Each structure stands twice: as structure tokens, then as C-alpha cells.
JSON list of C-alpha atoms in Angstrom, two decimals:
[
{"chain": "A", "resi": 114, "resn": "ASP", "atom": "CA", "xyz": [101.98, 97.95, 113.28]},
{"chain": "A", "resi": 115, "resn": "ALA", "atom": "CA", "xyz": [101.99, 98.79, 116.54]},
{"chain": "A", "resi": 116, "resn": "LYS", "atom": "CA", "xyz": [103.13, 102.79, 117.09]},
{"chain": "A", "resi": 117, "resn": "THR", "atom": "CA", "xyz": [106.33, 103.96, 119.61]},
{"chain": "A", "resi": 118, "resn": "THR", "atom": "CA", "xyz": [107.18, 107.29, 121.35]},
{"chain": "A", "resi": 119, "resn": "GLN", "atom": "CA", "xyz": [110.58, 107.74, 122.98]},
{"chain": "A", "resi": 120, "resn": "PRO", "atom": "CA", "xyz": [112.00, 111.00, 123.95]},
{"chain": "A", "resi": 121, "resn": "ASN", "atom": "CA", "xyz": [113.85, 112.06, 120.68]},
{"chain": "A", "resi": 122, "resn": "SER", "atom": "CA", "xyz": [116.73, 113.00, 122.85]},
{"chain": "A", "resi": 123, "resn": "MET", "atom": "CA", "xyz": [118.65, 111.85, 126.37]},
{"chain": "A", "resi": 124, "resn": "GLU", "atom": "CA", "xyz": [121.63, 112.48, 128.70]},
{"chain": "A", "resi": 125, "resn": "SER", "atom": "CA", "xyz": [123.16, 110.80, 131.23]},
{"chain": "A", "resi": 126, "resn": "ASN", "atom": "CA", "xyz": [126.52, 110.95, 133.33]},
{"chain": "A", "resi": 127, "resn": "GLU", "atom": "CA", "xyz": [128.62, 108.38, 133.11]},
{"chain": "A", "resi": 128, "resn": "GLU", "atom": "CA", "xyz": [128.50, 105.36, 135.79]},
{"chain": "A", "resi": 129, "resn": "GLU", "atom": "CA", "xyz": [124.86, 105.66, 136.56]},
{"chain": "A", "resi": 130, "resn": "PRO", "atom": "CA", "xyz": [121.78, 104.70, 136.02]},
{"chain": "A", "resi": 131, "resn": "VAL", "atom": "CA", "xyz": [119.20, 105.62, 132.59]},
{"chain": "A", "resi": 132, "resn": "HIS", "atom": "CA", "xyz": [115.95, 104.91, 132.29]},
{"chain": "A", "resi": 133, "resn": "LEU", "atom": "CA", "xyz": [114.58, 105.15, 128.79]},
{"chain": "A", "resi": 134, "resn": "PRO", "atom": "CA", "xyz": [111.02, 104.90, 128.67]},
{"chain": "A", "resi": 135, "resn": "CYS", "atom": "CA", "xyz": [108.80, 103.80, 125.30]},
{"chain": "A", "resi": 136, "resn": "ASN", "atom": "CA", "xyz": [105.51, 104.30, 124.90]},
{"chain": "A", "resi": 137, "resn": "HIS", "atom": "CA", "xyz": [103.49, 101.43, 123.22]},
{"chain": "A", "resi": 138, "resn": "SER", "atom": "CA", "xyz": [99.54, 102.06, 123.11]},
{"chain": "A", "resi": 139, "resn": "THR", "atom": "CA", "xyz": [98.70, 100.47, 120.69]},
{"chain": "A", "resi": 140, "resn": "ILE", "atom": "CA", "xyz": [100.13, 96.46, 121.22]},
{"chain": "A", "resi": 141, "resn": "SER", "atom": "CA", "xyz": [97.97, 93.71, 120.06]},
{"chain": "A", "resi": 142, "resn": "GLY", "atom": "CA", "xyz": [98.94, 90.68, 123.41]},
{"chain": "A", "resi": 143, "resn": "THR", "atom": "CA", "xyz": [100.24, 88.56, 121.19]},
{"chain": "A", "resi": 144, "resn": "ASP", "atom": "CA", "xyz": [103.88, 91.28, 119.55]},
{"chain": "A", "resi": 145, "resn": "TYR", "atom": "CA", "xyz": [107.13, 91.00, 122.22]},
{"chain": "A", "resi": 146, "resn": "ILE", "atom": "CA", "xyz": [108.56, 94.53, 123.50]},
{"chain": "A", "resi": 147, "resn": "HIS", "atom": "CA", "xyz": [112.13, 94.64, 121.87]},
{"chain": "A", "resi": 148, "resn": "TRP", "atom": "CA", "xyz": [115.13, 97.48, 122.35]},
{"chain": "A", "resi": 149, "resn": "TYR", "atom": "CA", "xyz": [117.97, 97.47, 119.47]},
{"chain": "A", "resi": 150, "resn": "ARG", "atom": "CA", "xyz": [120.80, 99.70, 120.42]},
{"chain": "A", "resi": 151, "resn": "GLN", "atom": "CA", "xyz": [122.58, 101.48, 117.00]},
{"chain": "A", "resi": 152, "resn": "LEU", "atom": "CA", "xyz": [126.09, 102.63, 118.13]},
{"chain": "A", "resi": 153, "resn": "PRO", "atom": "CA", "xyz": [128.18, 105.05, 115.98]},
{"chain": "A", "resi": 154, "resn": "SER", "atom": "CA", "xyz": [128.23, 103.84, 112.57]},
{"chain": "A", "resi": 155, "resn": "GLN", "atom": "CA", "xyz": [127.39, 100.83, 113.30]},
{"chain": "A", "resi": 156, "resn": "GLY", "atom": "CA", "xyz": [124.45, 98.28, 112.17]},
{"chain": "A", "resi": 157, "resn": "PRO", "atom": "CA", "xyz": [122.17, 97.61, 115.72]},
{"chain": "A", "resi": 158, "resn": "GLU", "atom": "CA", "xyz": [122.55, 95.08, 118.06]},
{"chain": "A", "resi": 159, "resn": "TYR", "atom": "CA", "xyz": [119.84, 93.25, 120.53]},
{"chain": "A", "resi": 160, "resn": "VAL", "atom": "CA", "xyz": [120.56, 94.44, 123.76]},
{"chain": "A", "resi": 161, "resn": "ILE", "atom": "CA", "xyz": [116.88, 92.76, 125.11]},
{"chain": "A", "resi": 162, "resn": "HIS", "atom": "CA", "xyz": [112.84, 91.95, 124.72]},
{"chain": "A", "resi": 163, "resn": "GLY", "atom": "CA", "xyz": [110.25, 90.36, 126.60]},
{"chain": "A", "resi": 164, "resn": "LEU", "atom": "CA", "xyz": [106.59, 90.05, 126.34]},
{"chain": "A", "resi": 165, "resn": "THR", "atom": "CA", "xyz": [105.03, 90.66, 129.75]},
{"chain": "A", "resi": 166, "resn": "SER", "atom": "CA", "xyz": [107.29, 90.14, 132.59]},
{"chain": "A", "resi": 167, "resn": "ASN", "atom": "CA", "xyz": [110.37, 92.00, 133.44]},
{"chain": "A", "resi": 168, "resn": "VAL", "atom": "CA", "xyz": [113.39, 90.87, 131.72]},
{"chain": "A", "resi": 169, "resn": "ASN", "atom": "CA", "xyz": [116.70, 91.28, 132.73]},
{"chain": "A", "resi": 170, "resn": "ASN", "atom": "CA", "xyz": [120.73, 89.27, 131.48]},
{"chain": "A", "resi": 171, "resn": "ARG", "atom": "CA", "xyz": [123.47, 90.97, 131.33]},
{"chain": "A", "resi": 172, "resn": "MET", "atom": "CA", "xyz": [123.49, 95.03, 128.97]},
{"chain": "A", "resi": 173, "resn": "ALA", "atom": "CA", "xyz": [119.63, 95.78, 130.65]},
{"chain": "A", "resi": 174, "resn": "SER", "atom": "CA", "xyz": [116.99, 95.23, 131.92]},
{"chain": "A", "resi": 175, "resn": "LEU", "atom": "CA", "xyz": [113.30, 95.32, 130.38]},
{"chain": "A", "resi": 176, "resn": "ALA", "atom": "CA", "xyz": [110.19, 96.96, 132.70]},
{"chain": "A", "resi": 177, "resn": "ILE", "atom": "CA", "xyz": [107.28, 95.91, 131.55]},
{"chain": "A", "resi": 178, "resn": "ALA", "atom": "CA", "xyz": [103.87, 98.02, 132.49]},
{"chain": "A", "resi": 179, "resn": "GLU", "atom": "CA", "xyz": [100.77, 95.82, 133.74]},
{"chain": "A", "resi": 180, "resn": "ASP", "atom": "CA", "xyz": [98.76, 96.69, 131.19]},
{"chain": "A", "resi": 181, "resn": "ARG", "atom": "CA", "xyz": [101.88, 96.80, 128.16]},
{"chain": "A", "resi": 182, "resn": "LYS", "atom": "CA", "xyz": [101.09, 100.19, 126.74]},
{"chain": "A", "resi": 183, "resn": "SER", "atom": "CA", "xyz": [104.96, 101.07, 127.79]},
{"chain": "A", "resi": 184, "resn": "SER", "atom": "CA", "xyz": [107.78, 99.58, 128.63]},
{"chain": "A", "resi": 185, "resn": "THR", "atom": "CA", "xyz": [111.81, 100.91, 130.03]},
{"chain": "A", "resi": 186, "resn": "LEU", "atom": "CA", "xyz": [115.19, 100.10, 129.52]},
{"chain": "A", "resi": 187, "resn": "ILE", "atom": "CA", "xyz": [117.29, 100.49, 132.16]},
{"chain": "A", "resi": 188, "resn": "LEU", "atom": "CA", "xyz": [120.97, 100.20, 132.52]},
{"chain": "A", "resi": 189, "resn": "HIS", "atom": "CA", "xyz": [122.26, 99.86, 135.56]},
{"chain": "A", "resi": 190, "resn": "ARG", "atom": "CA", "xyz": [125.19, 102.11, 135.56]},
{"chain": "A", "resi": 191, "resn": "ALA", "atom": "CA", "xyz": [125.85, 104.05, 131.58]},
{"chain": "A", "resi": 192, "resn": "THR", "atom": "CA", "xyz": [129.00, 104.03, 130.79]},
{"chain": "A", "resi": 193, "resn": "LEU", "atom": "CA", "xyz": [131.21, 106.00, 127.14]},
{"chain": "A", "resi": 194, "resn": "ARG", "atom": "CA", "xyz": [130.28, 103.28, 125.37]},
{"chain": "A", "resi": 195, "resn": "ASP", "atom": "CA", "xyz": [126.91, 102.86, 125.30]},
{"chain": "A", "resi": 196, "resn": "ALA", "atom": "CA", "xyz": [126.13, 105.95, 124.15]},
{"chain": "A", "resi": 197, "resn": "ALA", "atom": "CA", "xyz": [123.07, 104.97, 121.02]},
{"chain": "A", "resi": 198, "resn": "VAL", "atom": "CA", "xyz": [120.39, 105.64, 119.92]},
{"chain": "A", "resi": 199, "resn": "TYR", "atom": "CA", "xyz": [117.90, 103.48, 121.15]},
{"chain": "A", "resi": 200, "resn": "TYR", "atom": "CA", "xyz": [115.47, 101.39, 119.65]},
{"chain": "A", "resi": 201, "resn": "CYS", "atom": "CA", "xyz": [111.84, 100.04, 121.39]},
{"chain": "A", "resi": 202, "resn": "ILE", "atom": "CA", "xyz": [110.29, 98.32, 119.23]},
{"chain": "A", "resi": 203, "resn": "PRO", "atom": "CA", "xyz": [106.93, 96.16, 119.42]},
{"chain": "A", "resi": 204, "resn": "ARG", "atom": "CA", "xyz": [106.79, 92.46, 117.26]},
{"chain": "A", "resi": 205, "resn": "LEU", "atom": "CA", "xyz": [104.02, 90.48, 116.48]},
{"chain": "A", "resi": 206, "resn": "ARG", "atom": "CA", "xyz": [104.84, 87.11, 117.91]},
{"chain": "A", "resi": 207, "resn": "ILE", "atom": "CA", "xyz": [105.31, 85.12, 114.86]},
{"chain": "A", "resi": 208, "resn": "GLY", "atom": "CA", "xyz": [107.81, 86.15, 111.37]},
{"chain": "A", "resi": 209, "resn": "ASN", "atom": "CA", "xyz": [107.92, 89.48, 110.55]},
{"chain": "A", "resi": 210, "resn": "ASP", "atom": "CA", "xyz": [110.19, 92.44, 110.31]},
{"chain": "A", "resi": 211, "resn": "MET", "atom": "CA", "xyz": [110.93, 95.53, 113.04]},
{"chain": "A", "resi": 212, "resn": "ARG", "atom": "CA", "xyz": [109.57, 98.74, 112.28]},
{"chain": "A", "resi": 213, "resn": "PHE", "atom": "CA", "xyz": [112.44, 100.73, 113.79]},
{"chain": "A", "resi": 214, "resn": "GLY", "atom": "CA", "xyz": [110.85, 104.63, 114.38]},
{"chain": "A", "resi": 215, "resn": "ALA", "atom": "CA", "xyz": [113.56, 107.51, 115.29]},
{"chain": "A", "resi": 216, "resn": "GLY", "atom": "CA", "xyz": [115.11, 106.28, 118.45]},
{"chain": "A", "resi": 217, "resn": "THR", "atom": "CA", "xyz": [115.92, 108.15, 122.19]},
{"chain": "A", "resi": 218, "resn": "ARG", "atom": "CA", "xyz": [119.76, 108.80, 120.89]},
{"chain": "A", "resi": 219, "resn": "LEU", "atom": "CA", "xyz": [120.90, 108.16, 124.47]},
{"chain": "A", "resi": 220, "resn": "THR", "atom": "CA", "xyz": [124.57, 110.49, 125.86]},
{"chain": "A", "resi": 221, "resn": "VAL", "atom": "CA", "xyz": [126.66, 109.67, 128.09]},
{"chain": "A", "resi": 222, "resn": "LYS", "atom": "CA", "xyz": [128.95, 112.29, 129.90]},
{"chain": "A", "resi": 223, "resn": "PRO", "atom": "CA", "xyz": [132.08, 111.74, 131.39]},
{"chain": "B", "resi": 123, "resn": "GLY", "atom": "CA", "xyz": [131.88, 81.32, 114.36]},
{"chain": "B", "resi": 124, "resn": "ALA", "atom": "CA", "xyz": [131.71, 84.15, 111.37]},
{"chain": "B", "resi": 125, "resn": "GLY", "atom": "CA", "xyz": [128.53, 86.75, 111.60]},
{"chain": "B", "resi": 126, "resn": "VAL", "atom": "CA", "xyz": [126.35, 88.64, 108.58]},
{"chain": "B", "resi": 127, "resn": "SER", "atom": "CA", "xyz": [128.46, 89.66, 106.61]},
{"chain": "B", "resi": 128, "resn": "GLN", "atom": "CA", "xyz": [127.11, 91.79, 103.51]},
{"chain": "B", "resi": 129, "resn": "SER", "atom": "CA", "xyz": [129.27, 93.07, 100.07]},
{"chain": "B", "resi": 130, "resn": "PRO", "atom": "CA", "xyz": [130.42, 94.38, 98.74]},
{"chain": "B", "resi": 131, "resn": "SER", "atom": "CA", "xyz": [131.30, 97.35, 101.74]},
{"chain": "B", "resi": 132, "resn": "ASN", "atom": "CA", "xyz": [130.96, 100.16, 99.64]},
{"chain": "B", "resi": 133, "resn": "LYS", "atom": "CA", "xyz": [130.12, 100.48, 96.10]},
{"chain": "B", "resi": 134, "resn": "VAL", "atom": "CA", "xyz": [129.23, 103.96, 94.23]},
{"chain": "B", "resi": 135, "resn": "THR", "atom": "CA", "xyz": [127.78, 104.33, 90.84]},
{"chain": "B", "resi": 136, "resn": "GLU", "atom": "CA", "xyz": [125.88, 106.19, 88.59]},
{"chain": "B", "resi": 137, "resn": "LYS", "atom": "CA", "xyz": [122.11, 106.85, 88.34]},
{"chain": "B", "resi": 138, "resn": "GLY", "atom": "CA", "xyz": [120.92, 104.69, 85.75]},
{"chain": "B", "resi": 139, "resn": "LYS", "atom": "CA", "xyz": [122.58, 101.44, 86.64]},
{"chain": "B", "resi": 140, "resn": "ASP", "atom": "CA", "xyz": [121.86, 98.42, 88.48]},
{"chain": "B", "resi": 141, "resn": "VAL", "atom": "CA", "xyz": [123.60, 97.57, 91.38]},
{"chain": "B", "resi": 142, "resn": "GLU", "atom": "CA", "xyz": [123.51, 94.27, 93.21]},
{"chain": "B", "resi": 143, "resn": "LEU", "atom": "CA", "xyz": [124.07, 94.01, 97.32]},
{"chain": "B", "resi": 144, "resn": "ARG", "atom": "CA", "xyz": [124.46, 91.31, 98.91]},
{"chain": "B", "resi": 145, "resn": "CYS", "atom": "CA", "xyz": [123.92, 89.33, 102.18]},
{"chain": "B", "resi": 146, "resn": "ASP", "atom": "CA", "xyz": [125.74, 86.30, 103.57]},
{"chain": "B", "resi": 147, "resn": "PRO", "atom": "CA", "xyz": [123.57, 85.23, 107.18]},
{"chain": "B", "resi": 148, "resn": "ILE", "atom": "CA", "xyz": [124.75, 83.48, 109.65]},
{"chain": "B", "resi": 149, "resn": "SER", "atom": "CA", "xyz": [123.99, 79.54, 109.14]},
{"chain": "B", "resi": 150, "resn": "GLY", "atom": "CA", "xyz": [121.13, 78.57, 110.88]},
{"chain": "B", "resi": 151, "resn": "HIS", "atom": "CA", "xyz": [119.47, 81.18, 110.27]},
{"chain": "B", "resi": 152, "resn": "THR", "atom": "CA", "xyz": [116.14, 80.97, 108.84]},
{"chain": "B", "resi": 153, "resn": "ALA", "atom": "CA", "xyz": [114.75, 84.52, 108.74]},
{"chain": "B", "resi": 154, "resn": "LEU", "atom": "CA", "xyz": [116.18, 88.03, 106.57]},
{"chain": "B", "resi": 155, "resn": "TYR", "atom": "CA", "xyz": [115.85, 91.04, 106.63]},
{"chain": "B", "resi": 156, "resn": "TRP", "atom": "CA", "xyz": [116.44, 94.21, 104.60]},
{"chain": "B", "resi": 157, "resn": "TYR", "atom": "CA", "xyz": [116.67, 97.43, 105.70]},
{"chain": "B", "resi": 158, "resn": "ARG", "atom": "CA", "xyz": [118.16, 100.55, 104.65]},
{"chain": "B", "resi": 159, "resn": "GLN", "atom": "CA", "xyz": [119.06, 103.81, 106.84]},
{"chain": "B", "resi": 160, "resn": "SER", "atom": "CA", "xyz": [119.69, 107.05, 105.18]},
{"chain": "B", "resi": 161, "resn": "LEU", "atom": "CA", "xyz": [122.21, 109.89, 106.15]},
{"chain": "B", "resi": 162, "resn": "GLY", "atom": "CA", "xyz": [121.40, 110.80, 109.77]},
{"chain": "B", "resi": 163, "resn": "GLN", "atom": "CA", "xyz": [118.10, 109.09, 109.32]},
{"chain": "B", "resi": 164, "resn": "GLY", "atom": "CA", "xyz": [116.50, 105.83, 111.08]},
{"chain": "B", "resi": 165, "resn": "LEU", "atom": "CA", "xyz": [116.19, 102.14, 109.66]},
{"chain": "B", "resi": 166, "resn": "GLU", "atom": "CA", "xyz": [113.68, 101.61, 107.55]},
{"chain": "B", "resi": 167, "resn": "PHE", "atom": "CA", "xyz": [112.28, 98.25, 106.91]},
{"chain": "B", "resi": 168, "resn": "LEU", "atom": "CA", "xyz": [113.00, 96.59, 103.01]},
{"chain": "B", "resi": 169, "resn": "ILE", "atom": "CA", "xyz": [111.89, 93.32, 102.72]},
{"chain": "B", "resi": 170, "resn": "TYR", "atom": "CA", "xyz": [112.00, 89.60, 104.66]},
{"chain": "B", "resi": 171, "resn": "PHE", "atom": "CA", "xyz": [112.12, 86.02, 104.24]},
{"chain": "B", "resi": 172, "resn": "GLN", "atom": "CA", "xyz": [111.83, 83.32, 106.41]},
{"chain": "B", "resi": 173, "resn": "GLY", "atom": "CA", "xyz": [113.53, 80.61, 104.43]},
{"chain": "B", "resi": 174, "resn": "ASN", "atom": "CA", "xyz": [113.72, 81.25, 99.81]},
{"chain": "B", "resi": 175, "resn": "SER", "atom": "CA", "xyz": [110.39, 83.17, 100.54]},
{"chain": "B", "resi": 176, "resn": "ALA", "atom": "CA", "xyz": [109.21, 86.99, 101.12]},
{"chain": "B", "resi": 177, "resn": "PRO", "atom": "CA", "xyz": [106.25, 87.06, 102.79]},
{"chain": "B", "resi": 178, "resn": "ASP", "atom": "CA", "xyz": [106.09, 91.20, 103.64]},
{"chain": "B", "resi": 179, "resn": "LYS", "atom": "CA", "xyz": [107.62, 92.96, 100.03]},
{"chain": "B", "resi": 180, "resn": "SER", "atom": "CA", "xyz": [105.57, 96.96, 101.66]},
{"chain": "B", "resi": 181, "resn": "GLY", "atom": "CA", "xyz": [108.90, 98.22, 102.27]},
{"chain": "B", "resi": 182, "resn": "LEU", "atom": "CA", "xyz": [110.48, 98.45, 99.13]},
{"chain": "B", "resi": 183, "resn": "PRO", "atom": "CA", "xyz": [109.94, 101.84, 97.51]},
{"chain": "B", "resi": 184, "resn": "SER", "atom": "CA", "xyz": [109.73, 101.05, 93.90]},
{"chain": "B", "resi": 185, "resn": "ASP", "atom": "CA", "xyz": [109.49, 97.83, 91.44]},
{"chain": "B", "resi": 186, "resn": "ARG", "atom": "CA", "xyz": [113.33, 99.46, 90.80]},
{"chain": "B", "resi": 187, "resn": "PHE", "atom": "CA", "xyz": [113.75, 97.11, 93.87]},
{"chain": "B", "resi": 188, "resn": "SER", "atom": "CA", "xyz": [113.56, 93.49, 94.43]},
{"chain": "B", "resi": 189, "resn": "ALA", "atom": "CA", "xyz": [115.57, 90.77, 95.71]},
{"chain": "B", "resi": 190, "resn": "GLU", "atom": "CA", "xyz": [115.21, 86.67, 96.31]},
{"chain": "B", "resi": 191, "resn": "ARG", "atom": "CA", "xyz": [117.10, 84.49, 98.42]},
{"chain": "B", "resi": 192, "resn": "THR", "atom": "CA", "xyz": [118.37, 81.55, 97.44]},
{"chain": "B", "resi": 193, "resn": "GLY", "atom": "CA", "xyz": [119.16, 77.57, 99.54]},
{"chain": "B", "resi": 194, "resn": "GLY", "atom": "CA", "xyz": [117.58, 79.48, 102.20]},
{"chain": "B", "resi": 195, "resn": "SER", "atom": "CA", "xyz": [120.80, 81.58, 102.84]},
{"chain": "B", "resi": 196, "resn": "VAL", "atom": "CA", "xyz": [122.32, 84.30, 100.65]},
{"chain": "B", "resi": 197, "resn": "SER", "atom": "CA", "xyz": [120.42, 86.87, 99.48]},
{"chain": "B", "resi": 198, "resn": "THR", "atom": "CA", "xyz": [120.81, 89.71, 96.78]},
{"chain": "B", "resi": 199, "resn": "LEU", "atom": "CA", "xyz": [118.79, 93.13, 96.77]},
{"chain": "B", "resi": 200, "resn": "THR", "atom": "CA", "xyz": [119.41, 94.82, 92.99]},
{"chain": "B", "resi": 201, "resn": "ILE", "atom": "CA", "xyz": [118.18, 97.67, 92.53]},
{"chain": "B", "resi": 202, "resn": "GLN", "atom": "CA", "xyz": [117.75, 99.06, 88.80]},
{"chain": "B", "resi": 203, "resn": "ARG", "atom": "CA", "xyz": [117.77, 101.57, 87.28]},
{"chain": "B", "resi": 204, "resn": "THR", "atom": "CA", "xyz": [119.59, 103.54, 90.64]},
{"chain": "B", "resi": 205, "resn": "GLN", "atom": "CA", "xyz": [118.78, 106.97, 91.71]},
{"chain": "B", "resi": 206, "resn": "GLN", "atom": "CA", "xyz": [120.32, 109.81, 93.44]},
{"chain": "B", "resi": 207, "resn": "GLU", "atom": "CA", "xyz": [118.24, 109.12, 96.39]},
{"chain": "B", "resi": 208, "resn": "ASP", "atom": "CA", "xyz": [118.73, 105.65, 96.37]},
{"chain": "B", "resi": 209, "resn": "SER", "atom": "CA", "xyz": [121.69, 106.68, 98.45]},
{"chain": "B", "resi": 210, "resn": "ALA", "atom": "CA", "xyz": [121.68, 104.80, 101.88]},
{"chain": "B", "resi": 211, "resn": "VAL", "atom": "CA", "xyz": [123.08, 102.15, 103.54]},
{"chain": "B", "resi": 212, "resn": "TYR", "atom": "CA", "xyz": [121.48, 98.73, 103.27]},
{"chain": "B", "resi": 213, "resn": "LEU", "atom": "CA", "xyz": [121.76, 96.76, 106.69]},
{"chain": "B", "resi": 214, "resn": "CYS", "atom": "CA", "xyz": [121.24, 92.53, 106.85]},
{"chain": "B", "resi": 215, "resn": "ALA", "atom": "CA", "xyz": [119.69, 91.00, 109.01]},
{"chain": "B", "resi": 216, "resn": "SER", "atom": "CA", "xyz": [120.02, 88.02, 109.56]},
{"chain": "B", "resi": 217, "resn": "SER", "atom": "CA", "xyz": [117.41, 85.45, 112.79]},
{"chain": "B", "resi": 218, "resn": "LEU", "atom": "CA", "xyz": [117.10, 82.11, 114.45]},
{"chain": "B", "resi": 219, "resn": "ARG", "atom": "CA", "xyz": [113.55, 82.17, 113.61]},
{"chain": "B", "resi": 220, "resn": "GLY", "atom": "CA", "xyz": [110.73, 84.48, 112.99]},
{"chain": "B", "resi": 221, "resn": "SER", "atom": "CA", "xyz": [109.88, 87.33, 115.52]},
{"chain": "B", "resi": 222, "resn": "ASP", "atom": "CA", "xyz": [110.42, 86.44, 118.43]},
{"chain": "B", "resi": 223, "resn": "SER", "atom": "CA", "xyz": [114.33, 85.22, 117.94]},
{"chain": "B", "resi": 224, "resn": "GLU", "atom": "CA", "xyz": [116.89, 88.13, 118.04]},
{"chain": "B", "resi": 225, "resn": "GLN", "atom": "CA", "xyz": [118.03, 89.87, 114.83]},
{"chain": "B", "resi": 226, "resn": "PHE", "atom": "CA", "xyz": [121.95, 89.63, 113.91]},
{"chain": "B", "resi": 227, "resn": "PHE", "atom": "CA", "xyz": [122.92, 92.58, 111.52]},
{"chain": "B", "resi": 228, "resn": "GLY", "atom": "CA", "xyz": [125.65, 93.31, 109.34]},
{"chain": "B", "resi": 229, "resn": "PRO", "atom": "CA", "xyz": [127.89, 96.13, 108.84]},
{"chain": "B", "resi": 230, "resn": "GLY", "atom": "CA", "xyz": [126.14, 97.33, 106.33]},
{"chain": "B", "resi": 231, "resn": "THR", "atom": "CA", "xyz": [126.36, 98.06, 102.15]},
{"chain": "B", "resi": 232, "resn": "ARG", "atom": "CA", "xyz": [127.10, 101.72, 101.25]},
{"chain": "B", "resi": 233, "resn": "LEU", "atom": "CA", "xyz": [125.80, 102.29, 98.28]},
{"chain": "B", "resi": 234, "resn": "THR", "atom": "CA", "xyz": [126.27, 105.61, 96.38]},
{"chain": "B", "resi": 235, "resn": "VAL", "atom": "CA", "xyz": [124.68, 107.12, 93.72]},
{"chain": "B", "resi": 236, "resn": "LEU", "atom": "CA", "xyz": [125.99, 109.82, 91.67]}
]
């Protein structure tokens, strides 16, 4: 399994953009990069995923480095509801599990 | 439509007893996953089903843990002779296909072993 490195914690002010980094230097060419988040007292929820190209959806953007050894989850305007633990997870293309690391705990200050 | 459901939501048991945890995935989802999360910790993968078969059981922590899935739908996680270290929230997730599709998580079962 590809190993990931994420900051233990980050802080942001409300209404400001947040860039959450993830290093996955051992990623294979067929691994997708998934991001999930877990709000307090809830199960994880999907945020976004990508393979090579940058991806955008209504929740966030995912910027993937050209060598795919790192990626950045971008929340364009943080809200208090975005306070959560964010997990970066490389996943094999052919059906498999997800191995959650420790993630990054994001605190959003009003 | 209905999401992933799990029962019971809470389970308190005595050390040494067996427990069964149930997961009802989203209808039509072929992949089903079990995880557990101890207090203040990250998620720990337990087992993955594709249909009724479990190609990856590597995360089961001991032979006291077993899981099955029937009819490509409901799954049961069984813990025999529970120990206090088994106390955790057990989360189930399902996805339409394999790893390139989003996983939807249930609310979890909080297991407390006294």
C-alpha cells in the first residue's frame, strides 16, 4: 500500500481558502487519490478523488502534482462546518479497501 | 433513497460474550467494507466484500472476528469472546463498484465491552 504523510493539524479562518497537503511518494501508477473527511461524531464522507488531472466538484478542488507524489485538497472558502479530520487515501484501481491514515485535523476559526 | 444502515446503534456487552453487528448497504452496491475506530483514533480497515466473497480479510485483528455477506446485500460482523480492547465504533461502508467509486458510510455501531 502507498504510504501517505499529512500534517497532524491545520487552522483556518472562516471564509478563507484552505490548502491541505498530502505526500504519497510511493503511489503506483494505477492508484486513485481519494479524499474523505470525518466530521465530529460522524462516519467519514467522500470529498473528491482523481487520478492524474486536477478535479473540481461542489465541495472542493483536488490539485495533483505532475509526478503524482503529492496532492493538495483545496477548500475555496472554509466554513465552520468544514471543521473535520481530512484523510488522503491512495487506492488501487481494481476493487480494494481504503487504508485510512491519521489524517489532518482542520480547525476553522470564526 | 436510504443510505447505509447499521444495527444496533449501541451495544454494551460483557467480556467473553459474542456479538453480532449488522450492516445494510445501499441497494445495488456490490462492494461492502467494515472498519473500526477506537476512541480518538483513525479508522482501521477490517474486511472487504465484493459480492458475497471477501478477497481481503487481512485486516481482521484475530480469529475471534469473522464476517459474512449473503445475497450480495446484508453483512454481519461477528466478534466471539469479546475483550475490552474490542470496544470501538464499528463502521460499515458500501460502494457501487470497487476502488474508483465513492464509499458511503453508515452511522456506525458503538460497541462497549465491560
